[in-house]
Amino acid sequence: MIDSYSGASKKAGMPPGSLIHIGNVQEEDSRISVIDYGRDDLEEPVVETVEELLKFREKESITWVCLEGLKEVEIVELIGQYFDIHPLVLEDILNTHQRPKFEEYDDYLYIVLKGLSLKPDENSDHGGFSVIYEQISILVLEDFVFTFKEKKDELFLPLIQRIRTSNGRVRSMGPDYLAYAILDSIVDQNFVLLDSMDESIDAIEEELLTNPTADTLIGIQRLKRELIDVRRSVAPLRELLSSILRSDTKLIGEKTQIYFRDVYDHVLRITESTDSYRDMLASLLDIYVSSVSNKMNEIMKLLTVFASIFIPLSFIAGIYGMNFENMPELKWQWGYPAIWGVFIALPTVLLIYFKKKKWL
Amino acid sequence: MIDSYSGASKKAGMPPGSLIHIGNVQEEDSRISVIDYGRDDLEEPVVETVEELLKFREKESITWVCLEGLKEVEIVELIGQYFDIHPLVLEDILNTHQRPKFEEYDDYLYIVLKGLSLKPDENSDHGGFSVIYEQISILVLEDFVFTFKEKKDELFLPLIQRIRTSNGRVRSMGPDYLAYAILDSIVDQNFVLLDSMDESIDAIEEELLTNPTADTLIGIQRLKRELIDVRRSVAPLRELLSSILRSDTKLIGEKTQIYFRDVYDHVLRITESTDSYRDMLASLLDIYVSSVSNKMNEIMKLLTVFASIFIPLSFIAGIYGMNFENMPELKWQWGYPAIWGVFIALPTVLLIYFKKKKWL
Amino acid sequence: MIDSYSGASKKAGMPPGSLIHIGNVQEEDSRISVIDYGRDDLEEPVVETVEELLKFREKESITWVCLEGLKEVEIVELIGQYFDIHPLVLEDILNTHQRPKFEEYDDYLYIVLKGLSLKPDENSDHGGFSVIYEQISILVLEDFVFTFKEKKDELFLPLIQRIRTSNGRVRSMGPDYLAYAILDSIVDQNFVLLDSMDESIDAIEEELLTNPTADTLIGIQRLKRELIDVRRSVAPLRELLSSILRSDTKLIGEKTQIYFRDVYDHVLRITESTDSYRDMLASLLDIYVSSVSNKMNEIMKLLTVFASIFIPLSFIAGIYGMNFENMPELKWQWGYPAIWGVFIALPTVLLIYFKKKKWL
Amino acid sequence: MIDSYSGASKKAGMPPGSLIHIGNVQEEDSRISVIDYGRDDLEEPVVETVEELLKFREKESITWVCLEGLKEVEIVELIGQYFDIHPLVLEDILNTHQRPKFEEYDDYLYIVLKGLSLKPDENSDHGGFSVIYEQISILVLEDFVFTFKEKKDELFLPLIQRIRTSNGRVRSMGPDYLAYAILDSIVDQNFVLLDSMDESIDAIEEELLTNPTADTLIGIQRLKRELIDVRRSVAPLRELLSSILRSDTKLIGEKTQIYFRDVYDHVLRITESTDSYRDMLASLLDIYVSSVSNKMNEIMKLLTVFASIFIPLSFIAGIYGMNFENMPELKWQWGYPAIWGVFIALPTVLLIYFKKKKWL
Amino acid sequence: MIDSYSGASKKAGMPPGSLIHIGNVQEEDSRISVIDYGRDDLEEPVVETVEELLKFREKESITWVCLEGLKEVEIVELIGQYFDIHPLVLEDILNTHQRPKFEEYDDYLYIVLKGLSLKPDENSDHGGFSVIYEQISILVLEDFVFTFKEKKDELFLPLIQRIRTSNGRVRSMGPDYLAYAILDSIVDQNFVLLDSMDESIDAIEEELLTNPTADTLIGIQRLKRELIDVRRSVAPLRELLSSILRSDTKLIGEKTQIYFRDVYDHVLRITESTDSYRDMLASLLDIYVSSVSNKMNEIMKLLTVFASIFIPLSFIAGIYGMNFENMPELKWQWGYPAIWGVFIALPTVLLIYFKKKKWL
């Protein structure tokens, strides 16, 4: 589940703007990592306190501060103080039930969205998996980019590598391009998810058309719920990116706009894919229901064939099992063979009839 | 039910603008409570008559008047007279079947919406509950904020506490911020509801996949109706808040806009959640139907297996129960053991066949 | 049915603008009633011919002319001539298959919509009813308001009473307010309908969860069709009223705008209610289908329990009914008691099995 | 089927703008008919070649040229040359798979839409019918109106009659009014179709609630497909007419606009009707499925009642048909009557049980 | 499947703008073909390297460069360098998972969409087929048009023929018209697909109403998935073409706009067709489910008729097979004929009853 609200509701009675971390992800210690780079130089200082960041304000270079783990609220609070961030933004960073959105302030931009990672599900047959969501906030200032993540993971590693090796475009462009690159890393994770969805749907379809069981139904239901969650984290991205594109903030250069348009295209593709998965799952459920009906039909046909052949025969045998005194047939010499004739003829006729009705 | 219209239709033939209280909630006596505060001072006078409110008009401070219980129509009427409120607004305050909306007048703003509270449902198994709706009207004047509630409850208590303790932002800001804080309290109640929905849906899903009964069906249906009602009270909030954001009234300061945007985000999250609950419930019903079909299949399989094994056997036994005179098999020494051979062989063959068809 | 088009298609080959009355409602004689009022005086003259209306044109007062029954086409034609109404409007007044709409002309406004009244349905169990639709046209001129109704009824009586007793707001305001009051009367009739819908839906739901029958299905279907018709007459009202609100005609004063906004709110509420009724009915049908399946399951379980217990027993009895000569069991002293042991043990085992499967 | 595309795809590889007639309707010879009229005079010359039309260009009067049958491509080509029509328009006139649309050129307007006629379906029971579609193109020039039809029929006859008798409005107005009148004739044909739909739906509903058969299902399916086709030809009309209304071409006079608005209203009514028919059909199918389930329930109940009464009885009879030597009951004097007591008591008990379960 | 994303996700961790070919289509060698033409001359030079293209830059003529096969990434890279194409565009050309889109740059236009071809499916009965998708990119420069295709095929052959024979419009117009002609060729391929869909749907419907089998279900499901894919490649075309029409780039002349509008109309028709196919397939599945239920009903009726006739008869026979000593009926002379009377009368009565219930 992306959002159990168990946290959100706890806060219902609290004053707005109070800085408290609300989240589901198991708490980890916070870790600050900093990378400061210009076109020609790059520094990765070890930073323990927020104050140490202030010295990078004087430098012309771009400083990317990444905070992983939101338990230590005071770090976020201090960043808010030193860099003059609006209290509501700080609150949103800490409350991890945010809807993905883009907000434009005078001196900075605030982007919040869901990063996701896949965990294979061991209990499931058809390539099942579960998705873990993590809220990621991005603050873009004139020379700084802050990212706030709930968990420590390797999500940004490839991007950091690209910054380290000075070749990439990223070194020669501004913090807007860095923000783009970060956004791109997060959004592109969705393609991995889509791949898994794809495989799961194919596996289920295969199973459906060959041997549908009650487990197939559970599989469809699981995917459906997963998809509802995914859509909730993905759908607002479209609006988020089109706000960025429409925005006329001076913090995003004209040259970088085109890159955000590229992310926008990715988001459109992801949205359309989730839409078609939704259609496919709906269609799979329809097929499932039909398959079950079909199977029932088959069962009923067999029952009917058996019953309508043997019940009349039993009745006939029953007739000549009666103990009436004068039952002349019983004494006829050919009575017994004759009755065997009936026992053979009747089923034959019925079988031909069922054959003609295509029941066999 | 949020709206039985039993009241609304009673008024069908009446002149527009006639002040009559129309509502479902059991009537209670009206109670006026007043809190008057500035940055540094705070007063909570006991007020019995509307006239006593007039003296606060001279003061610079912000006066929040909260009327709980709408039975005494004349109170609302007097407030309307003294503060020059349009008769249609007074009518809307008293008729508790309003659609949530925001209206902008020259000298005041009118906001009406539904507050809700949860009452656990004792008869229900899966964490059932029922929602109680209450219409809350907010009038924002230059130095006054009026709230009109149908019932006496503790909804605003946390907010009042925050005003009393002078620390919060609320003391240092204007009536627009107070209006925001009130709106925020009401809207955030919805998260508690979403939590309960969430739990109920999870409980039902659990039940569905293990042991679906007719009660599960009733549970789904109850949640569905509840959700239809919730959506009706929540859906117009989106429009309400976007009208506030788009409005250029001077009664809402630029600094407060951002707070309303925050409530808007909450409303979006709530709306999206109800949408996904709707999807989930639809999907649960699908699963229910499929489960029932599945179960039927299982039952039919058992019946078919039993019937198709024993009906032919009975027939065979019936044959040798016939009383024909010349039935040579009856006199064969190995006739009886042979027939037992058939009695054992036939079911074995059929069982193998059903096994191969995966019916067993 | 709101619109059988049996009339509409008859006109297919006719020249546009030909004045012919087309309608379903059984024809009645036309009746003209006039009420002419100013702030201080009121007159209700008996009017027989259209010419008699002309003298009110000189007067400053507001004249409301209500024509009930559209059979006498020439009355409408004459009104058209004397008051210079566009032929297409006259045609629309007479052809009672119009879609609700608002049209703005230079010297007058034309509003057409459906009035409705309820007739309790005697054949139905669950508070059934049928809705009777009537087309009502409103022409708003500078000093005149015309209403054209298909039938004679008491719909406008409460409004007329309010005009007669000079207290109401209506006497002190212009023809635009009168138009509003008329519109309001017609729209508010819908709340009565919604009440009935509400009751019917509750009755059906009650029946569904206790004892669904084929009649319940017919009840749902009836309500569904009724709702489709209601939606067709209600849905365009939203657009109608928003056109009035957006219109900048000088025939509707600024002071009256707010009253139309009030009707607009009512229309929104009605539309949303019909939407949720639609959802509820869809959901009731789902429940119905599931209930029927559930019931079938119960039936099949019983059959299966009976069959799988007694069919094997019958077979065993059949075995010892065979007439083989050497069936040693038959001669054992304890054979018969032993077989009774089987007859008791087998069902016991099966019953325990079914109990464990929760079929009993 | 409105569009089998069998033609459309044939053209896939061809150069755009090549004039080839593509259509499904069986080919007929082309027929040109001309009517040339002014306020006071009217002429209906027999025209064999396109060149003969040129002389009407000098006259002030309005000339309506109607070409029926599109086989002779060169006629359209010549009209294109002489009256300077864009090749793509000519192509669209000849390719009868066009989507209804309105195009505005400097010197002329191009309207293309589907005319339809009904053919009663003899095989069908419930007032079945099939719809025949025909593409009609309208070119409106300054003094000319061209119509291109696929088939020869009487569609425009009533309109022509109105032109011939000089009374109608049509004679005193311009080519724009003629275009309106033509459009109106075509659109109003839809009401006839809606009438038939209405009757068919009513017939099917009647059948459904009394005696649903497999044919009812086929009837619903036929109507559904018909409706899908109708919607495809009707839905774009809305856009078509609103483009006409929004257009500021000088070829449509201000006075005629209001008439097009009238057609627009008709189109809205038609669209809404098809929408509600769609809803009704969906609902009929739901009812069908439920009815079938209901019927199955009834069948199963009967089977279960029979089986659960007689199977145990048979077993009891079977017991005393066994040939054990010491079965004391067989020799009791009251054994046989006693067993009859059981044979009567057991069914009675079961019948009371089933009665209580409301199965009988 | 149009998009398995197996490639897309591989790229998730890579720097944006890295030129790597990502695609599903089996790799083929690249082939460059060039056609250079003006109004009067035409040249089809054999080109091996990108550098050879540069000489055409000086010429006034239009040069169409078609690259088939995207394996040799360096060709695209070189074209990008020489003609100053943005790296993101090059990336999109090579990554064949693009969403159809139109992008406007200062000096060139970029169009990317899916071409499709049909491959008849040998395993399928009802005219089955599978669709092969191929990404086609179009770059429109001032004097150049580039097309990039994944595969070598004959798609553009008819267009090339039209260019070779100097008659067509294409020779006398600019690169914008060429771009239109290319787009038109690709879009019109869809009509072939629609034809096949049409046939498949008709075949399935035929089968459904005569003899639905489990294969029919698979057929419906296959078509549904195919349609989901088709819609994903077709739906964005609408937006693509309306962006082209709204664009005010100087690279598309006013005279050519009308041709793009024609393609837009085609796209609308295709979109509407896929929409109605979707409706039809949904409706076919409904019919299938109903048919299966109907068939089950028939089966159950037969079973019930057989069972309810013969089970009571067997019981009666069983009675007189009992071995009680004093069963007077057994010794009556007319006992046996009397019992035959019962054996004949009982079924007759039941058959009449079933006949009356319309079960036979």
PDB file of C-alpha atoms in Angstrom, chain D residues 85-245:
ATOM      1  CA  ILE D  85     -13.095  23.636 -55.888  1.00  0.00           C
ATOM      2  CA  HIS D  86      -9.999  22.312 -54.079  1.00  0.00           C
ATOM      3  CA  PRO D  87      -8.989  18.827 -55.288  1.00  0.00           C
ATOM      4  CA  LEU D  88      -9.092  17.448 -51.731  1.00  0.00           C
ATOM      5  CA  VAL D  89     -12.749  18.461 -51.464  1.00  0.00           C
ATOM      6  CA  LEU D  90     -13.547  16.674 -54.714  1.00  0.00           C
ATOM      7  CA  GLU D  91     -11.749  13.637 -53.402  1.00  0.00           C
ATOM      8  CA  ASP D  92     -13.780  13.762 -50.197  1.00  0.00           C
ATOM      9  CA  ILE D  93     -17.020  14.045 -52.164  1.00  0.00           C
ATOM     10  CA  LEU D  94     -16.197  10.890 -54.074  1.00  0.00           C
ATOM     11  CA  ASN D  95     -14.742   8.869 -51.229  1.00  0.00           C
ATOM     12  CA  THR D  96     -17.843   7.967 -49.277  1.00  0.00           C
ATOM     13  CA  HIS D  97     -16.044   7.044 -46.083  1.00  0.00           C
ATOM     14  CA  GLN D  98     -15.827  10.592 -44.807  1.00  0.00           C
ATOM     15  CA  ARG D  99     -16.334  11.604 -41.245  1.00  0.00           C
ATOM     16  CA  PRO D 100     -19.049  14.287 -41.035  1.00  0.00           C
ATOM     17  CA  LYS D 101     -17.266  17.644 -41.086  1.00  0.00           C
ATOM     18  CA  PHE D 102     -17.515  21.292 -42.051  1.00  0.00           C
ATOM     19  CA  GLU D 103     -14.752  23.034 -43.939  1.00  0.00           C
ATOM     20  CA  GLU D 104     -14.531  26.698 -44.714  1.00  0.00           C
ATOM     21  CA  TYR D 105     -12.794  27.847 -47.891  1.00  0.00           C
ATOM     22  CA  ASP D 106     -12.429  31.339 -49.228  1.00  0.00           C
ATOM     23  CA  ASP D 107     -15.218  31.116 -51.774  1.00  0.00           C
ATOM     24  CA  TYR D 108     -17.300  28.227 -50.607  1.00  0.00           C
ATOM     25  CA  LEU D 109     -18.258  26.051 -47.681  1.00  0.00           C
ATOM     26  CA  TYR D 110     -18.044  22.288 -47.679  1.00  0.00           C
ATOM     27  CA  ILE D 111     -20.300  20.161 -45.496  1.00  0.00           C
ATOM     28  CA  VAL D 112     -20.271  16.378 -45.581  1.00  0.00           C
ATOM     29  CA  LEU D 113     -22.476  14.119 -43.480  1.00  0.00           C
ATOM     30  CA  LYS D 114     -24.392  10.846 -43.510  1.00  0.00           C
ATOM     31  CA  GLY D 115     -28.000  10.662 -44.591  1.00  0.00           C
ATOM     32  CA  LEU D 116     -29.819   7.600 -43.459  1.00  0.00           C
ATOM     33  CA  SER D 117     -32.910   5.661 -44.337  1.00  0.00           C
ATOM     34  CA  LEU D 118     -34.575   2.750 -42.646  1.00  0.00           C
ATOM     35  CA  LYS D 119     -35.311  -0.624 -44.168  1.00  0.00           C
ATOM     36  CA  PRO D 120     -37.587  -2.848 -42.104  1.00  0.00           C
ATOM     37  CA  ASP D 121     -35.894  -6.134 -41.334  1.00  0.00           C
ATOM     38  CA  GLU D 122     -38.184  -8.991 -42.243  1.00  0.00           C
ATOM     39  CA  ASN D 123     -36.403 -11.687 -40.302  1.00  0.00           C
ATOM     40  CA  SER D 124     -36.596  -9.906 -37.008  1.00  0.00           C
ATOM     41  CA  ASP D 125     -39.464 -10.163 -34.554  1.00  0.00           C
ATOM     42  CA  HIS D 126     -39.300  -7.124 -32.336  1.00  0.00           C
ATOM     43  CA  GLY D 127     -39.772  -4.349 -34.862  1.00  0.00           C
ATOM     44  CA  GLY D 128     -36.252  -4.906 -36.199  1.00  0.00           C
ATOM     45  CA  PHE D 129     -34.900  -2.759 -38.976  1.00  0.00           C
ATOM     46  CA  SER D 130     -31.642  -2.005 -40.670  1.00  0.00           C
ATOM     47  CA  VAL D 131     -30.232   1.401 -41.401  1.00  0.00           C
ATOM     48  CA  ILE D 132     -28.824   2.354 -44.779  1.00  0.00           C
ATOM     49  CA  TYR D 133     -26.259   5.112 -44.779  1.00  0.00           C
ATOM     50  CA  GLU D 134     -25.514   7.429 -47.638  1.00  0.00           C
ATOM     51  CA  GLN D 135     -22.895  10.131 -47.782  1.00  0.00           C
ATOM     52  CA  ILE D 136     -24.232  13.562 -48.702  1.00  0.00           C
ATOM     53  CA  SER D 137     -21.906  16.433 -49.521  1.00  0.00           C
ATOM     54  CA  ILE D 138     -23.074  20.045 -49.630  1.00  0.00           C
ATOM     55  CA  LEU D 139     -21.131  22.821 -51.328  1.00  0.00           C
ATOM     56  CA  VAL D 140     -22.351  26.342 -50.609  1.00  0.00           C
ATOM     57  CA  LEU D 141     -21.129  29.004 -53.040  1.00  0.00           C
ATOM     58  CA  GLU D 142     -22.218  32.568 -53.368  1.00  0.00           C
ATOM     59  CA  ASP D 143     -25.168  31.822 -55.661  1.00  0.00           C
ATOM     60  CA  PHE D 144     -24.960  28.093 -55.944  1.00  0.00           C
ATOM     61  CA  VAL D 145     -25.635  25.148 -53.708  1.00  0.00           C
ATOM     62  CA  PHE D 146     -24.401  21.727 -54.788  1.00  0.00           C
ATOM     63  CA  THR D 147     -25.497  18.514 -53.167  1.00  0.00           C
ATOM     64  CA  PHE D 148     -23.849  15.191 -53.949  1.00  0.00           C
ATOM     65  CA  LYS D 149     -25.721  12.048 -52.980  1.00  0.00           C
ATOM     66  CA  GLU D 150     -24.790   8.406 -53.430  1.00  0.00           C
ATOM     67  CA  LYS D 151     -28.285   7.253 -54.237  1.00  0.00           C
ATOM     68  CA  LYS D 152     -31.417   8.408 -55.962  1.00  0.00           C
ATOM     69  CA  ASP D 153     -34.199   8.814 -53.457  1.00  0.00           C
ATOM     70  CA  GLU D 154     -36.980  11.113 -52.341  1.00  0.00           C
ATOM     71  CA  LEU D 155     -35.132  12.664 -49.391  1.00  0.00           C
ATOM     72  CA  PHE D 156     -35.246  16.226 -50.693  1.00  0.00           C
ATOM     73  CA  LEU D 157     -38.715  16.015 -52.228  1.00  0.00           C
ATOM     74  CA  PRO D 158     -40.571  17.840 -49.418  1.00  0.00           C
ATOM     75  CA  LEU D 159     -38.018  20.621 -49.546  1.00  0.00           C
ATOM     76  CA  ILE D 160     -38.304  20.927 -53.311  1.00  0.00           C
ATOM     77  CA  GLN D 161     -42.071  21.115 -52.983  1.00  0.00           C
ATOM     78  CA  ARG D 162     -41.700  23.961 -50.508  1.00  0.00           C
ATOM     79  CA  ILE D 163     -39.485  25.816 -52.962  1.00  0.00           C
ATOM     80  CA  ARG D 164     -41.936  25.237 -55.769  1.00  0.00           C
ATOM     81  CA  THR D 165     -44.895  26.650 -53.857  1.00  0.00           C
ATOM     82  CA  SER D 166     -43.677  30.172 -53.418  1.00  0.00           C
ATOM     83  CA  ASN D 167     -45.057  30.665 -49.905  1.00  0.00           C
ATOM     84  CA  GLY D 168     -42.221  29.332 -47.744  1.00  0.00           C
ATOM     85  CA  ARG D 169     -39.477  31.405 -46.212  1.00  0.00           C
ATOM     86  CA  VAL D 170     -36.970  29.614 -48.424  1.00  0.00           C
ATOM     87  CA  ARG D 171     -37.786  31.581 -51.566  1.00  0.00           C
ATOM     88  CA  SER D 172     -37.112  34.918 -49.951  1.00  0.00           C
ATOM     89  CA  MET D 173     -33.753  34.006 -48.435  1.00  0.00           C
ATOM     90  CA  GLY D 174     -30.280  33.223 -49.725  1.00  0.00           C
ATOM     91  CA  PRO D 175     -28.265  30.094 -50.438  1.00  0.00           C
ATOM     92  CA  ASP D 176     -27.297  29.923 -46.773  1.00  0.00           C
ATOM     93  CA  TYR D 177     -30.922  29.333 -45.862  1.00  0.00           C
ATOM     94  CA  LEU D 178     -31.157  26.698 -48.589  1.00  0.00           C
ATOM     95  CA  ALA D 179     -28.113  24.975 -47.121  1.00  0.00           C
ATOM     96  CA  TYR D 180     -29.781  25.102 -43.731  1.00  0.00           C
ATOM     97  CA  ALA D 181     -32.983  23.619 -45.137  1.00  0.00           C
ATOM     98  CA  ILE D 182     -31.043  20.788 -46.787  1.00  0.00           C
ATOM     99  CA  LEU D 183     -29.097  20.085 -43.583  1.00  0.00           C
ATOM    100  CA  ASP D 184     -32.317  20.166 -41.600  1.00  0.00           C
ATOM    101  CA  SER D 185     -33.943  17.603 -43.914  1.00  0.00           C
ATOM    102  CA  ILE D 186     -31.016  15.256 -43.489  1.00  0.00           C
ATOM    103  CA  VAL D 187     -30.719  15.655 -39.736  1.00  0.00           C
ATOM    104  CA  ASP D 188     -34.425  15.261 -39.120  1.00  0.00           C
ATOM    105  CA  GLN D 189     -34.338  11.826 -40.744  1.00  0.00           C
ATOM    106  CA  ASN D 190     -32.622  10.734 -37.562  1.00  0.00           C
ATOM    107  CA  PHE D 191     -35.785  11.246 -35.560  1.00  0.00           C
ATOM    108  CA  VAL D 192     -37.458   8.543 -37.613  1.00  0.00           C
ATOM    109  CA  LEU D 193     -34.586   6.274 -36.698  1.00  0.00           C
ATOM    110  CA  LEU D 194     -34.877   7.169 -33.037  1.00  0.00           C
ATOM    111  CA  ASP D 195     -38.579   6.300 -33.184  1.00  0.00           C
ATOM    112  CA  SER D 196     -37.738   2.853 -34.474  1.00  0.00           C
ATOM    113  CA  MET D 197     -35.004   2.384 -31.883  1.00  0.00           C
ATOM    114  CA  ASP D 198     -37.483   3.358 -29.228  1.00  0.00           C
ATOM    115  CA  GLU D 199     -40.014   0.823 -30.368  1.00  0.00           C
ATOM    116  CA  SER D 200     -37.419  -1.910 -30.678  1.00  0.00           C
ATOM    117  CA  ILE D 201     -36.102  -1.240 -27.194  1.00  0.00           C
ATOM    118  CA  ASP D 202     -39.597  -1.252 -25.753  1.00  0.00           C
ATOM    119  CA  ALA D 203     -40.389  -4.516 -27.534  1.00  0.00           C
ATOM    120  CA  ILE D 204     -37.216  -6.123 -26.241  1.00  0.00           C
ATOM    121  CA  GLU D 205     -37.811  -4.914 -22.719  1.00  0.00           C
ATOM    122  CA  GLU D 206     -41.325  -6.324 -22.807  1.00  0.00           C
ATOM    123  CA  GLU D 207     -39.973  -9.633 -24.031  1.00  0.00           C
ATOM    124  CA  LEU D 208     -37.225  -9.625 -21.421  1.00  0.00           C
ATOM    125  CA  LEU D 209     -39.509  -9.238 -18.478  1.00  0.00           C
ATOM    126  CA  THR D 210     -41.949 -11.868 -19.722  1.00  0.00           C
ATOM    127  CA  ASN D 211     -40.081 -14.532 -21.650  1.00  0.00           C
ATOM    128  CA  PRO D 212     -36.399 -13.965 -22.441  1.00  0.00           C
ATOM    129  CA  THR D 213     -34.962 -16.304 -25.059  1.00  0.00           C
ATOM    130  CA  ALA D 214     -31.688 -16.573 -26.904  1.00  0.00           C
ATOM    131  CA  ASP D 215     -33.309 -14.507 -29.653  1.00  0.00           C
ATOM    132  CA  THR D 216     -33.765 -11.634 -27.248  1.00  0.00           C
ATOM    133  CA  LEU D 217     -30.030 -11.670 -26.776  1.00  0.00           C
ATOM    134  CA  ILE D 218     -29.452 -11.528 -30.508  1.00  0.00           C
ATOM    135  CA  GLY D 219     -31.961  -8.682 -30.699  1.00  0.00           C
ATOM    136  CA  ILE D 220     -30.072  -6.707 -28.071  1.00  0.00           C
ATOM    137  CA  GLN D 221     -26.770  -7.348 -29.805  1.00  0.00           C
ATOM    138  CA  ARG D 222     -28.193  -6.208 -33.173  1.00  0.00           C
ATOM    139  CA  LEU D 223     -29.469  -2.988 -31.681  1.00  0.00           C
ATOM    140  CA  LYS D 224     -26.168  -2.402 -29.948  1.00  0.00           C
ATOM    141  CA  ARG D 225     -24.221  -2.654 -33.166  1.00  0.00           C
ATOM    142  CA  GLU D 226     -26.752  -0.508 -34.962  1.00  0.00           C
ATOM    143  CA  LEU D 227     -26.377   2.057 -32.224  1.00  0.00           C
ATOM    144  CA  ILE D 228     -22.601   2.020 -32.434  1.00  0.00           C
ATOM    145  CA  ASP D 229     -22.920   2.794 -36.125  1.00  0.00           C
ATOM    146  CA  VAL D 230     -25.529   5.471 -35.588  1.00  0.00           C
ATOM    147  CA  ARG D 231     -23.369   7.159 -32.981  1.00  0.00           C
ATOM    148  CA  ARG D 232     -20.462   7.214 -35.369  1.00  0.00           C
ATOM    149  CA  SER D 233     -22.513   9.066 -37.946  1.00  0.00           C
ATOM    150  CA  VAL D 234     -24.264  11.313 -35.447  1.00  0.00           C
ATOM    151  CA  ALA D 235     -21.567  12.216 -32.918  1.00  0.00           C
ATOM    152  CA  PRO D 236     -19.454  14.368 -35.274  1.00  0.00           C
ATOM    153  CA  LEU D 237     -22.554  16.391 -36.231  1.00  0.00           C
ATOM    154  CA  ARG D 238     -22.347  18.262 -32.974  1.00  0.00           C
ATOM    155  CA  GLU D 239     -18.873  19.482 -33.764  1.00  0.00           C
ATOM    156  CA  LEU D 240     -19.896  20.136 -37.372  1.00  0.00           C
ATOM    157  CA  LEU D 241     -22.704  22.447 -36.373  1.00  0.00           C
ATOM    158  CA  SER D 242     -20.810  24.216 -33.681  1.00  0.00           C
ATOM    159  CA  SER D 243     -18.058  24.943 -36.233  1.00  0.00           C
ATOM    160  CA  ILE D 244     -20.714  26.423 -38.507  1.00  0.00           C
ATOM    161  CA  LEU D 245     -22.027  28.537 -35.644  1.00  0.00           C
TER     162      LEU D 245
END
